[in-house]
Every structure is written in structure tokens, then in C-alpha cells.
Amino acid sequence: YNDEVFTYMQRACEKNYSDALFWLGSHYLHGKDGYETNYIKSREYLEKAAKYGNVQSQIILALNYTHGITPRSTDLSEEDIEKLTWPCDPKRQYNYYLMAAHSGYAPAAKKVACLFDEGGNFDDQSFPKDQRLATEFWKIAADFGNSHNKVTYAERAEQGIGMEADPVVAGEYMRKAAEDGDICAMYHYGTYLLEGTHGFQPNVAKGLAYIQRSAENNYKDAMRKYLQILEKGVTRDKIGKDKKLAKQYKAKLADLK
């Protein structure tokens, strides 16, 4: 990059634009596009970017403070060694994971949630077991992350782990996970629809469809439930009853044992 680009980025950094701060920090980190690798400058820009909400900077800082970076070559001046050394700092590592979690970065939120779920020591830091805090971070992980995180939060809401038990909240997050294609969630959501629980009105056709999809993906609880439906049907009209298909599912379940 030419001097004009560098000048533009410097001016943007002076105004605390987080993307510009991240841009310069990552260029000094990787020594690319004509920028010399310099971890001192990289930390300076990345830490400012993180402060102003740049999630990429928060994660890079957390990762680099996890193990630190040391120069590969020993034939360096003291000044160069200082430029090419990134200290290991567990406290800063945790703080940047925490910052990224609050920024809505789901993997960071999950990591922090697990720390409070399990308690104990983590890289020389002691974490008390705190299910309430764990649940708060699981909610962030669920709101911004994958279906597994949604299922985990739904289960905590169902069982009242770190929060007051709330079947309606549990149902809503299980629904979101089911719509994302999670086979465990499809089974539970389908069951809620069949039974009209967890804040949902009964919807036999839709409930059956979700349970069937889960069963077709070999989720055993769903397969057992679907087999029961195929053998006996649901409602007085015996909806879903299919003896021929029931035999197939019984054999399929036996093969999975």
C-alpha cells in the first residue's frame, strides 16, 4: 500500500474508527502489504479497536494472549525480540473473551459460559461455579450462535438451571433450533406441538412432520416416538397410524442398538 493509504488509515485511527484500528493492527501483526511485523504496534491498534467494539480484534487478542508468541530466530537484537514477542497473559485473555461475548460473538460466549458452568482453574485464574452467570452467557450464545447453543439454553430454561424454570422460553428456543435443522430440537418441538405444551397450540400435522424428520435422521428418541405413533396413531382418528411403516422403523431401531 502507498503512503496515501497509510495516511488515510492513520487519520481514521485518530478518530477511533474501529475498522481502521483493526486494519492497521492486523497488518502489523502479520507483516503484510509492506508493513513490518511489530507486535507492540499491533497490540496498540488491536486493543484500541477492541475497546471500540471490533469483535475480530477482541478474538485475536484473546487467542494471542492465550499462549503468547516468541521469535523463531535467536539471532536478533533486543529491540527486534521485543517487537516480535507477544506475552502470554491469562487475565487479558479472559477479559477479551468476555468482551467478545458481550459483543455477541457466540463462540466466546459459549467459552465463558462453560467456564462458569464447570468452575475450577483456567490458565492460573480461578473461576467459581456460577450457574446464573453461565446461563446469562448461554443466552448470548443461543441468540447469536448455532442450534446446539439454542438447545442448551432451552434445556436450562426447561430445568431451571441458573434461572427460574420457564417452559415457554424453553419452547421458543427449541423451536428456533428445530427450524435451524437440529434433530434433537425437532423431536422436542414436534412433541410440544402434538401435546400443545410449552406455549404452543396443538398442531398434530406439524408436530408429526417434525418428529418424522428427526426420526428419519436417526435420532433415537424421535424414532421411538414415531414408531409409537405408527403403531397406535394419535387422536381418536388414529392420525399417523401405519403398520407397514411401523415394521420398518422397528427393524431400523433394532439395527441401531
mmCIF file with all atom_site columns, C-alpha atoms in Angstrom, residues 12-227:
data_model
loop_
_atom_site.group_PDB
_atom_site.id
_atom_site.type_symbol
_atom_site.label_atom_id
_atom_site.label_alt_id
_atom_site.label_comp_id
_atom_site.label_asym_id
_atom_site.label_entity_id
_atom_site.label_seq_id
_atom_site.pdbx_PDB_ins_code
_atom_site.Cartn_x
_atom_site.Cartn_y
_atom_site.Cartn_z
_atom_site.occupancy
_atom_site.B_iso_or_equiv
_atom_site.pdbx_formal_charge
_atom_site.auth_seq_id
_atom_site.auth_comp_id
_atom_site.auth_asym_id
_atom_site.auth_atom_id
_atom_site.pdbx_PDB_model_num
ATOM 1   C CA . ALA A 1 12  ? -9.221  7.221   10.651 1.00 0.00 ? 12  ALA A CA 1
ATOM 2   C CA . CYS A 1 13  ? -7.422  5.717   13.659 1.00 0.00 ? 13  CYS A CA 1
ATOM 3   C CA . GLU A 1 14  ? -7.075  9.159   15.225 1.00 0.00 ? 14  GLU A CA 1
ATOM 4   C CA . LYS A 1 15  ? -10.888 9.357   15.069 1.00 0.00 ? 15  LYS A CA 1
ATOM 5   C CA . ASN A 1 16  ? -11.080 5.920   16.734 1.00 0.00 ? 16  ASN A CA 1
ATOM 6   C CA . TYR A 1 17  ? -12.727 4.146   13.793 1.00 0.00 ? 17  TYR A CA 1
ATOM 7   C CA . SER A 1 18  ? -12.544 0.552   14.949 1.00 0.00 ? 18  SER A CA 1
ATOM 8   C CA . ASP A 1 19  ? -12.255 -0.952  11.452 1.00 0.00 ? 19  ASP A CA 1
ATOM 9   C CA . ALA A 1 20  ? -9.246  1.246   10.679 1.00 0.00 ? 20  ALA A CA 1
ATOM 10  C CA . LEU A 1 21  ? -7.651  0.377   14.019 1.00 0.00 ? 21  LEU A CA 1
ATOM 11  C CA . PHE A 1 22  ? -8.190  -3.312  13.282 1.00 0.00 ? 22  PHE A CA 1
ATOM 12  C CA . TRP A 1 23  ? -6.790  -2.906  9.752  1.00 0.00 ? 23  TRP A CA 1
ATOM 13  C CA . LEU A 1 24  ? -3.523  -1.403  10.973 1.00 0.00 ? 24  LEU A CA 1
ATOM 14  C CA . GLY A 1 25  ? -3.278  -3.783  13.922 1.00 0.00 ? 25  GLY A CA 1
ATOM 15  C CA . SER A 1 26  ? -3.657  -6.850  11.703 1.00 0.00 ? 26  SER A CA 1
ATOM 16  C CA . HIS A 1 27  ? -1.145  -5.503  9.175  1.00 0.00 ? 27  HIS A CA 1
ATOM 17  C CA . TYR A 1 28  ? 1.461   -5.030  11.900 1.00 0.00 ? 28  TYR A CA 1
ATOM 18  C CA . LEU A 1 29  ? 0.555   -8.449  13.303 1.00 0.00 ? 29  LEU A CA 1
ATOM 19  C CA . HIS A 1 30  ? 1.104   -10.328 10.039 1.00 0.00 ? 30  HIS A CA 1
ATOM 20  C CA . GLY A 1 31  ? 3.680   -8.023  8.455  1.00 0.00 ? 31  GLY A CA 1
ATOM 21  C CA . LYS A 1 32  ? 1.769   -7.761  5.194  1.00 0.00 ? 32  LYS A CA 1
ATOM 22  C CA . ASP A 1 33  ? 1.468   -5.247  2.351  1.00 0.00 ? 33  ASP A CA 1
ATOM 23  C CA . GLY A 1 34  ? 4.784   -3.634  3.151  1.00 0.00 ? 34  GLY A CA 1
ATOM 24  C CA . TYR A 1 35  ? 4.212   -3.296  6.886  1.00 0.00 ? 35  TYR A CA 1
ATOM 25  C CA . GLU A 1 36  ? 6.960   -4.688  9.103  1.00 0.00 ? 36  GLU A CA 1
ATOM 26  C CA . THR A 1 37  ? 5.840   -7.181  11.748 1.00 0.00 ? 37  THR A CA 1
ATOM 27  C CA . ASN A 1 38  ? 5.654   -5.359  15.030 1.00 0.00 ? 38  ASN A CA 1
ATOM 28  C CA . TYR A 1 39  ? 3.619   -6.861  17.856 1.00 0.00 ? 39  TYR A CA 1
ATOM 29  C CA . ILE A 1 40  ? 3.985   -3.764  20.022 1.00 0.00 ? 40  ILE A CA 1
ATOM 30  C CA . LYS A 1 41  ? 2.230   -1.631  17.414 1.00 0.00 ? 41  LYS A CA 1
ATOM 31  C CA . SER A 1 42  ? -0.167  -4.452  16.607 1.00 0.00 ? 42  SER A CA 1
ATOM 32  C CA . ARG A 1 43  ? -1.301  -4.709  20.240 1.00 0.00 ? 43  ARG A CA 1
ATOM 33  C CA . GLU A 1 44  ? -1.657  -0.951  20.453 1.00 0.00 ? 44  GLU A CA 1
ATOM 34  C CA . TYR A 1 45  ? -4.033  -0.763  17.489 1.00 0.00 ? 45  TYR A CA 1
ATOM 35  C CA . LEU A 1 46  ? -5.898  -4.003  18.190 1.00 0.00 ? 46  LEU A CA 1
ATOM 36  C CA . GLU A 1 47  ? -6.521  -3.104  21.820 1.00 0.00 ? 47  GLU A CA 1
ATOM 37  C CA . LYS A 1 48  ? -7.958  0.250   20.784 1.00 0.00 ? 48  LYS A CA 1
ATOM 38  C CA . ALA A 1 49  ? -10.114 -1.456  18.149 1.00 0.00 ? 49  ALA A CA 1
ATOM 39  C CA . ALA A 1 50  ? -11.318 -3.963  20.744 1.00 0.00 ? 50  ALA A CA 1
ATOM 40  C CA . LYS A 1 51  ? -12.182 -1.138  23.133 1.00 0.00 ? 51  LYS A CA 1
ATOM 41  C CA . TYR A 1 52  ? -14.366 0.414   20.441 1.00 0.00 ? 52  TYR A CA 1
ATOM 42  C CA . GLY A 1 53  ? -16.212 -2.825  19.764 1.00 0.00 ? 53  GLY A CA 1
ATOM 43  C CA . ASN A 1 54  ? -14.295 -4.572  16.962 1.00 0.00 ? 54  ASN A CA 1
ATOM 44  C CA . VAL A 1 55  ? -15.027 -8.255  17.595 1.00 0.00 ? 55  VAL A CA 1
ATOM 45  C CA . GLN A 1 56  ? -12.240 -9.544  15.316 1.00 0.00 ? 56  GLN A CA 1
ATOM 46  C CA . SER A 1 57  ? -9.707  -7.624  17.389 1.00 0.00 ? 57  SER A CA 1
ATOM 47  C CA . GLN A 1 58  ? -11.176 -8.967  20.625 1.00 0.00 ? 58  GLN A CA 1
ATOM 48  C CA . ILE A 1 59  ? -10.816 -12.556 19.408 1.00 0.00 ? 59  ILE A CA 1
ATOM 49  C CA . ILE A 1 60  ? -7.278  -12.107 18.010 1.00 0.00 ? 60  ILE A CA 1
ATOM 50  C CA . LEU A 1 61  ? -6.189  -10.575 21.323 1.00 0.00 ? 61  LEU A CA 1
ATOM 51  C CA . ALA A 1 62  ? -7.803  -13.383 23.338 1.00 0.00 ? 62  ALA A CA 1
ATOM 52  C CA . LEU A 1 63  ? -6.116  -16.043 21.193 1.00 0.00 ? 63  LEU A CA 1
ATOM 53  C CA . ASN A 1 64  ? -2.700  -14.398 21.196 1.00 0.00 ? 64  ASN A CA 1
ATOM 54  C CA . TYR A 1 65  ? -2.737  -13.802 24.936 1.00 0.00 ? 65  TYR A CA 1
ATOM 55  C CA . THR A 1 66  ? -3.604  -17.486 25.451 1.00 0.00 ? 66  THR A CA 1
ATOM 56  C CA . HIS A 1 67  ? -0.153  -18.849 24.618 1.00 0.00 ? 67  HIS A CA 1
ATOM 57  C CA . GLY A 1 68  ? 1.816   -15.778 23.577 1.00 0.00 ? 68  GLY A CA 1
ATOM 58  C CA . ILE A 1 69  ? 4.223   -15.608 20.618 1.00 0.00 ? 69  ILE A CA 1
ATOM 59  C CA . THR A 1 70  ? 8.010   -15.823 20.765 1.00 0.00 ? 70  THR A CA 1
ATOM 60  C CA . PRO A 1 71  ? 10.511  -15.150 17.940 1.00 0.00 ? 71  PRO A CA 1
ATOM 61  C CA . ARG A 1 72  ? 11.662  -18.184 15.964 1.00 0.00 ? 72  ARG A CA 1
ATOM 62  C CA . SER A 1 73  ? 15.150  -16.786 15.394 1.00 0.00 ? 73  SER A CA 1
ATOM 63  C CA . THR A 1 74  ? 17.635  -16.273 18.226 1.00 0.00 ? 74  THR A CA 1
ATOM 64  C CA . ASP A 1 75  ? 19.900  -14.073 16.112 1.00 0.00 ? 75  ASP A CA 1
ATOM 65  C CA . LEU A 1 76  ? 18.014  -10.860 16.817 1.00 0.00 ? 76  LEU A CA 1
ATOM 66  C CA . SER A 1 77  ? 18.677  -7.580  18.563 1.00 0.00 ? 77  SER A CA 1
ATOM 67  C CA . GLU A 1 78  ? 16.911  -6.842  21.844 1.00 0.00 ? 78  GLU A CA 1
ATOM 68  C CA . GLU A 1 79  ? 14.742  -4.317  20.033 1.00 0.00 ? 79  GLU A CA 1
ATOM 69  C CA . ASP A 1 80  ? 13.667  -6.890  17.420 1.00 0.00 ? 80  ASP A CA 1
ATOM 70  C CA . ILE A 1 81  ? 12.987  -9.511  20.100 1.00 0.00 ? 81  ILE A CA 1
ATOM 71  C CA . GLU A 1 82  ? 10.699  -7.046  21.851 1.00 0.00 ? 82  GLU A CA 1
ATOM 72  C CA . LYS A 1 83  ? 8.878   -6.273  18.573 1.00 0.00 ? 83  LYS A CA 1
ATOM 73  C CA . LEU A 1 84  ? 8.391   -9.989  17.817 1.00 0.00 ? 84  LEU A CA 1
ATOM 74  C CA . THR A 1 85  ? 7.261   -11.119 21.276 1.00 0.00 ? 85  THR A CA 1
ATOM 75  C CA . TRP A 1 86  ? 3.643   -11.340 22.359 1.00 0.00 ? 86  TRP A CA 1
ATOM 76  C CA . PRO A 1 87  ? 3.319   -12.048 26.097 1.00 0.00 ? 87  PRO A CA 1
ATOM 77  C CA . CYS A 1 88  ? 1.139   -14.819 27.492 1.00 0.00 ? 88  CYS A CA 1
ATOM 78  C CA . ASP A 1 89  ? -1.413  -13.194 29.793 1.00 0.00 ? 89  ASP A CA 1
ATOM 79  C CA . PRO A 1 90  ? -4.345  -15.343 31.032 1.00 0.00 ? 90  PRO A CA 1
ATOM 80  C CA . LYS A 1 91  ? -6.101  -12.403 32.677 1.00 0.00 ? 91  LYS A CA 1
ATOM 81  C CA . ARG A 1 92  ? -6.140  -10.374 29.471 1.00 0.00 ? 92  ARG A CA 1
ATOM 82  C CA . GLN A 1 93  ? -7.098  -13.477 27.524 1.00 0.00 ? 93  GLN A CA 1
ATOM 83  C CA . TYR A 1 94  ? -10.209 -13.947 29.673 1.00 0.00 ? 94  TYR A CA 1
ATOM 84  C CA . ASN A 1 95  ? -11.069 -10.230 29.571 1.00 0.00 ? 95  ASN A CA 1
ATOM 85  C CA . TYR A 1 96  ? -11.025 -10.216 25.758 1.00 0.00 ? 96  TYR A CA 1
ATOM 86  C CA . TYR A 1 97  ? -13.124 -13.393 25.572 1.00 0.00 ? 97  TYR A CA 1
ATOM 87  C CA . LEU A 1 98  ? -15.556 -11.683 27.944 1.00 0.00 ? 98  LEU A CA 1
ATOM 88  C CA . MET A 1 99  ? -15.556 -8.558  25.783 1.00 0.00 ? 99  MET A CA 1
ATOM 89  C CA . ALA A 1 100 ? -16.213 -10.624 22.641 1.00 0.00 ? 100 ALA A CA 1
ATOM 90  C CA . ALA A 1 101 ? -19.017 -12.483 24.413 1.00 0.00 ? 101 ALA A CA 1
ATOM 91  C CA . HIS A 1 102 ? -20.726 -9.213  25.342 1.00 0.00 ? 102 HIS A CA 1
ATOM 92  C CA . SER A 1 103 ? -20.285 -8.121  21.718 1.00 0.00 ? 103 SER A CA 1
ATOM 93  C CA . GLY A 1 104 ? -22.429 -11.083 20.669 1.00 0.00 ? 104 GLY A CA 1
ATOM 94  C CA . TYR A 1 105 ? -19.676 -13.424 19.444 1.00 0.00 ? 105 TYR A CA 1
ATOM 95  C CA . ALA A 1 106 ? -21.257 -16.803 20.165 1.00 0.00 ? 106 ALA A CA 1
ATOM 96  C CA . PRO A 1 107 ? -18.092 -18.991 20.446 1.00 0.00 ? 107 PRO A CA 1
ATOM 97  C CA . ALA A 1 108 ? -16.680 -16.592 23.055 1.00 0.00 ? 108 ALA A CA 1
ATOM 98  C CA . ALA A 1 109 ? -19.979 -16.534 24.947 1.00 0.00 ? 109 ALA A CA 1
ATOM 99  C CA . LYS A 1 110 ? -20.036 -20.346 24.956 1.00 0.00 ? 110 LYS A CA 1
ATOM 100 C CA . LYS A 1 111 ? -16.453 -20.488 26.235 1.00 0.00 ? 111 LYS A CA 1
ATOM 101 C CA . VAL A 1 112 ? -17.227 -18.110 29.102 1.00 0.00 ? 112 VAL A CA 1
ATOM 102 C CA . ALA A 1 113 ? -20.478 -19.982 29.859 1.00 0.00 ? 113 ALA A CA 1
ATOM 103 C CA . CYS A 1 114 ? -18.578 -23.267 30.135 1.00 0.00 ? 114 CYS A CA 1
ATOM 104 C CA . LEU A 1 115 ? -16.027 -21.675 32.489 1.00 0.00 ? 115 LEU A CA 1
ATOM 105 C CA . PHE A 1 116 ? -18.785 -20.651 34.907 1.00 0.00 ? 116 PHE A CA 1
ATOM 106 C CA . ASP A 1 117 ? -20.608 -23.961 34.451 1.00 0.00 ? 117 ASP A CA 1
ATOM 107 C CA . GLU A 1 118 ? -17.571 -26.038 35.350 1.00 0.00 ? 118 GLU A CA 1
ATOM 108 C CA . GLY A 1 119 ? -15.737 -23.744 37.776 1.00 0.00 ? 119 GLY A CA 1
ATOM 109 C CA . GLY A 1 120 ? -12.156 -24.502 38.806 1.00 0.00 ? 120 GLY A CA 1
ATOM 110 C CA . ASN A 1 121 ? -8.926  -23.116 37.416 1.00 0.00 ? 121 ASN A CA 1
ATOM 111 C CA . PHE A 1 122 ? -8.339  -21.858 33.908 1.00 0.00 ? 122 PHE A CA 1
ATOM 112 C CA . ASP A 1 123 ? -4.824  -20.733 32.959 1.00 0.00 ? 123 ASP A CA 1
ATOM 113 C CA . ASP A 1 124 ? -3.954  -19.663 36.540 1.00 0.00 ? 124 ASP A CA 1
ATOM 114 C CA . GLN A 1 125 ? -7.316  -17.975 37.064 1.00 0.00 ? 125 GLN A CA 1
ATOM 115 C CA . SER A 1 126 ? -9.852  -19.352 39.495 1.00 0.00 ? 126 SER A CA 1
ATOM 116 C CA . PHE A 1 127 ? -13.498 -19.445 38.398 1.00 0.00 ? 127 PHE A CA 1
ATOM 117 C CA . PRO A 1 128 ? -16.236 -20.108 40.948 1.00 0.00 ? 128 PRO A CA 1
ATOM 118 C CA . LYS A 1 129 ? -19.052 -22.294 39.716 1.00 0.00 ? 129 LYS A CA 1
ATOM 119 C CA . ASP A 1 130 ? -21.885 -19.875 38.948 1.00 0.00 ? 130 ASP A CA 1
ATOM 120 C CA . GLN A 1 131 ? -24.885 -21.266 37.078 1.00 0.00 ? 131 GLN A CA 1
ATOM 121 C CA . ARG A 1 132 ? -26.643 -17.906 36.914 1.00 0.00 ? 132 ARG A CA 1
ATOM 122 C CA . LEU A 1 133 ? -23.722 -16.277 35.099 1.00 0.00 ? 133 LEU A CA 1
ATOM 123 C CA . ALA A 1 134 ? -23.298 -19.384 32.947 1.00 0.00 ? 134 ALA A CA 1
ATOM 124 C CA . THR A 1 135 ? -26.932 -19.174 31.868 1.00 0.00 ? 135 THR A CA 1
ATOM 125 C CA . GLU A 1 136 ? -26.584 -15.474 31.005 1.00 0.00 ? 136 GLU A CA 1
ATOM 126 C CA . PHE A 1 137 ? -23.734 -16.313 28.631 1.00 0.00 ? 137 PHE A CA 1
ATOM 127 C CA . TRP A 1 138 ? -25.543 -19.369 27.238 1.00 0.00 ? 138 TRP A CA 1
ATOM 128 C CA . LYS A 1 139 ? -28.365 -16.995 26.280 1.00 0.00 ? 139 LYS A CA 1
ATOM 129 C CA . ILE A 1 140 ? -25.915 -14.811 24.353 1.00 0.00 ? 140 ILE A CA 1
ATOM 130 C CA . ALA A 1 141 ? -24.514 -17.935 22.701 1.00 0.00 ? 141 ALA A CA 1
ATOM 131 C CA . ALA A 1 142 ? -28.053 -19.032 21.818 1.00 0.00 ? 142 ALA A CA 1
ATOM 132 C CA . ASP A 1 143 ? -29.142 -15.647 20.481 1.00 0.00 ? 143 ASP A CA 1
ATOM 133 C CA . PHE A 1 144 ? -26.120 -15.261 18.219 1.00 0.00 ? 144 PHE A CA 1
ATOM 134 C CA . GLY A 1 145 ? -24.934 -18.830 17.687 1.00 0.00 ? 145 GLY A CA 1
ATOM 135 C CA . ASN A 1 146 ? -25.824 -22.225 16.332 1.00 0.00 ? 146 ASN A CA 1
ATOM 136 C CA . SER A 1 147 ? -28.686 -24.609 17.054 1.00 0.00 ? 147 SER A CA 1
ATOM 137 C CA . HIS A 1 148 ? -26.684 -26.543 19.672 1.00 0.00 ? 148 HIS A CA 1
ATOM 138 C CA . ASN A 1 149 ? -26.413 -23.376 21.777 1.00 0.00 ? 149 ASN A CA 1
ATOM 139 C CA . LYS A 1 150 ? -30.161 -22.815 21.410 1.00 0.00 ? 150 LYS A CA 1
ATOM 140 C CA . VAL A 1 151 ? -30.889 -26.367 22.586 1.00 0.00 ? 151 VAL A CA 1
ATOM 141 C CA . THR A 1 152 ? -28.568 -25.943 25.578 1.00 0.00 ? 152 THR A CA 1
ATOM 142 C CA . TYR A 1 153 ? -30.305 -22.726 26.620 1.00 0.00 ? 153 TYR A CA 1
ATOM 143 C CA . ALA A 1 154 ? -33.736 -24.298 26.073 1.00 0.00 ? 154 ALA A CA 1
ATOM 144 C CA . GLU A 1 155 ? -32.785 -27.202 28.351 1.00 0.00 ? 155 GLU A CA 1
ATOM 145 C CA . ARG A 1 156 ? -31.596 -24.799 31.052 1.00 0.00 ? 156 ARG A CA 1
ATOM 146 C CA . ALA A 1 157 ? -34.872 -22.861 30.802 1.00 0.00 ? 157 ALA A CA 1
ATOM 147 C CA . GLU A 1 158 ? -36.818 -26.134 30.996 1.00 0.00 ? 158 GLU A CA 1
ATOM 148 C CA . GLN A 1 159 ? -34.935 -27.381 34.063 1.00 0.00 ? 159 GLN A CA 1
ATOM 149 C CA . GLY A 1 160 ? -34.477 -24.011 35.776 1.00 0.00 ? 160 GLY A CA 1
ATOM 150 C CA . ILE A 1 161 ? -30.671 -24.099 35.716 1.00 0.00 ? 161 ILE A CA 1
ATOM 151 C CA . GLY A 1 162 ? -29.331 -20.656 36.620 1.00 0.00 ? 162 GLY A CA 1
ATOM 152 C CA . MET A 1 163 ? -32.772 -19.129 36.054 1.00 0.00 ? 163 MET A CA 1
ATOM 153 C CA . GLU A 1 164 ? -36.385 -19.655 37.016 1.00 0.00 ? 164 GLU A CA 1
ATOM 154 C CA . ALA A 1 165 ? -37.843 -22.578 35.069 1.00 0.00 ? 165 ALA A CA 1
ATOM 155 C CA . ASP A 1 166 ? -39.827 -21.268 32.101 1.00 0.00 ? 166 ASP A CA 1
ATOM 156 C CA . PRO A 1 167 ? -41.335 -23.816 29.684 1.00 0.00 ? 167 PRO A CA 1
ATOM 157 C CA . VAL A 1 168 ? -42.465 -21.070 27.292 1.00 0.00 ? 168 VAL A CA 1
ATOM 158 C CA . VAL A 1 169 ? -38.897 -19.758 26.909 1.00 0.00 ? 169 VAL A CA 1
ATOM 159 C CA . ALA A 1 170 ? -37.684 -23.352 26.589 1.00 0.00 ? 170 ALA A CA 1
ATOM 160 C CA . GLY A 1 171 ? -40.231 -23.971 23.839 1.00 0.00 ? 171 GLY A CA 1
ATOM 161 C CA . GLU A 1 172 ? -39.315 -20.828 21.921 1.00 0.00 ? 172 GLU A CA 1
ATOM 162 C CA . TYR A 1 173 ? -35.588 -21.628 21.823 1.00 0.00 ? 173 TYR A CA 1
ATOM 163 C CA . MET A 1 174 ? -36.293 -25.263 20.972 1.00 0.00 ? 174 MET A CA 1
ATOM 164 C CA . ARG A 1 175 ? -38.470 -24.030 18.093 1.00 0.00 ? 175 ARG A CA 1
ATOM 165 C CA . LYS A 1 176 ? -35.646 -21.822 16.810 1.00 0.00 ? 176 LYS A CA 1
ATOM 166 C CA . ALA A 1 177 ? -33.203 -24.730 16.978 1.00 0.00 ? 177 ALA A CA 1
ATOM 167 C CA . ALA A 1 178 ? -35.692 -27.032 15.218 1.00 0.00 ? 178 ALA A CA 1
ATOM 168 C CA . GLU A 1 179 ? -36.117 -24.510 12.421 1.00 0.00 ? 179 GLU A CA 1
ATOM 169 C CA . ASP A 1 180 ? -32.312 -24.447 12.140 1.00 0.00 ? 180 ASP A CA 1
ATOM 170 C CA . GLY A 1 181 ? -32.440 -28.192 11.481 1.00 0.00 ? 181 GLY A CA 1
ATOM 171 C CA . ASP A 1 182 ? -31.281 -29.595 14.836 1.00 0.00 ? 182 ASP A CA 1
ATOM 172 C CA . ILE A 1 183 ? -32.625 -33.159 15.062 1.00 0.00 ? 183 ILE A CA 1
ATOM 173 C CA . CYS A 1 184 ? -32.844 -33.163 18.875 1.00 0.00 ? 184 CYS A CA 1
ATOM 174 C CA . ALA A 1 185 ? -34.802 -29.917 18.801 1.00 0.00 ? 185 ALA A CA 1
ATOM 175 C CA . MET A 1 186 ? -37.079 -31.170 16.016 1.00 0.00 ? 186 MET A CA 1
ATOM 176 C CA . TYR A 1 187 ? -38.093 -34.081 18.221 1.00 0.00 ? 187 TYR A CA 1
ATOM 177 C CA . HIS A 1 188 ? -38.836 -31.915 21.263 1.00 0.00 ? 188 HIS A CA 1
ATOM 178 C CA . TYR A 1 189 ? -40.587 -29.182 19.281 1.00 0.00 ? 189 TYR A CA 1
ATOM 179 C CA . GLY A 1 190 ? -42.671 -31.785 17.460 1.00 0.00 ? 190 GLY A CA 1
ATOM 180 C CA . THR A 1 191 ? -43.698 -33.308 20.796 1.00 0.00 ? 191 THR A CA 1
ATOM 181 C CA . TYR A 1 192 ? -44.689 -29.888 22.165 1.00 0.00 ? 192 TYR A CA 1
ATOM 182 C CA . LEU A 1 193 ? -46.890 -29.344 19.103 1.00 0.00 ? 193 LEU A CA 1
ATOM 183 C CA . LEU A 1 194 ? -48.502 -32.754 19.457 1.00 0.00 ? 194 LEU A CA 1
ATOM 184 C CA . GLU A 1 195 ? -49.279 -32.173 23.116 1.00 0.00 ? 195 GLU A CA 1
ATOM 185 C CA . GLY A 1 196 ? -49.970 -28.429 22.969 1.00 0.00 ? 196 GLY A CA 1
ATOM 186 C CA . THR A 1 197 ? -47.433 -27.581 25.670 1.00 0.00 ? 197 THR A CA 1
ATOM 187 C CA . HIS A 1 198 ? -44.633 -25.021 26.180 1.00 0.00 ? 198 HIS A CA 1
ATOM 188 C CA . GLY A 1 199 ? -46.791 -22.156 24.956 1.00 0.00 ? 199 GLY A CA 1
ATOM 189 C CA . PHE A 1 200 ? -47.818 -23.797 21.652 1.00 0.00 ? 200 PHE A CA 1
ATOM 190 C CA . GLN A 1 201 ? -51.303 -24.557 20.433 1.00 0.00 ? 201 GLN A CA 1
ATOM 191 C CA . PRO A 1 202 ? -51.819 -28.213 19.456 1.00 0.00 ? 202 PRO A CA 1
ATOM 192 C CA . ASN A 1 203 ? -50.875 -28.847 15.828 1.00 0.00 ? 203 ASN A CA 1
ATOM 193 C CA . VAL A 1 204 ? -50.834 -32.576 15.126 1.00 0.00 ? 204 VAL A CA 1
ATOM 194 C CA . ALA A 1 205 ? -49.844 -32.396 11.453 1.00 0.00 ? 205 ALA A CA 1
ATOM 195 C CA . LYS A 1 206 ? -46.930 -30.040 12.070 1.00 0.00 ? 206 LYS A CA 1
ATOM 196 C CA . GLY A 1 207 ? -45.822 -31.919 15.187 1.00 0.00 ? 207 GLY A CA 1
ATOM 197 C CA . LEU A 1 208 ? -45.825 -35.221 13.307 1.00 0.00 ? 208 LEU A CA 1
ATOM 198 C CA . ALA A 1 209 ? -43.803 -33.697 10.485 1.00 0.00 ? 209 ALA A CA 1
ATOM 199 C CA . TYR A 1 210 ? -41.048 -32.530 12.861 1.00 0.00 ? 210 TYR A CA 1
ATOM 200 C CA . ILE A 1 211 ? -40.907 -35.842 14.711 1.00 0.00 ? 211 ILE A CA 1
ATOM 201 C CA . GLN A 1 212 ? -40.774 -37.708 11.397 1.00 0.00 ? 212 GLN A CA 1
ATOM 202 C CA . ARG A 1 213 ? -37.883 -35.523 10.149 1.00 0.00 ? 213 ARG A CA 1
ATOM 203 C CA . SER A 1 214 ? -35.987 -36.150 13.362 1.00 0.00 ? 214 SER A CA 1
ATOM 204 C CA . ALA A 1 215 ? -36.658 -39.888 13.160 1.00 0.00 ? 215 ALA A CA 1
ATOM 205 C CA . GLU A 1 216 ? -35.522 -40.008 9.538  1.00 0.00 ? 216 GLU A CA 1
ATOM 206 C CA . ASN A 1 217 ? -32.190 -38.594 10.742 1.00 0.00 ? 217 ASN A CA 1
ATOM 207 C CA . ASN A 1 218 ? -31.855 -41.499 13.191 1.00 0.00 ? 218 ASN A CA 1
ATOM 208 C CA . TYR A 1 219 ? -32.475 -39.563 16.405 1.00 0.00 ? 219 TYR A CA 1
ATOM 209 C CA . LYS A 1 220 ? -33.423 -42.488 18.643 1.00 0.00 ? 220 LYS A CA 1
ATOM 210 C CA . ASP A 1 221 ? -35.944 -40.732 20.910 1.00 0.00 ? 221 ASP A CA 1
ATOM 211 C CA . ALA A 1 222 ? -37.747 -39.481 17.817 1.00 0.00 ? 222 ALA A CA 1
ATOM 212 C CA . MET A 1 223 ? -37.622 -42.915 16.223 1.00 0.00 ? 223 MET A CA 1
ATOM 213 C CA . ARG A 1 224 ? -39.213 -44.476 19.309 1.00 0.00 ? 224 ARG A CA 1
ATOM 214 C CA . LYS A 1 225 ? -41.877 -41.765 19.418 1.00 0.00 ? 225 LYS A CA 1
ATOM 215 C CA . TYR A 1 226 ? -42.558 -42.079 15.706 1.00 0.00 ? 226 TYR A CA 1
ATOM 216 C CA . LEU A 1 227 ? -42.768 -45.872 15.985 1.00 0.00 ? 227 LEU A CA 1
#
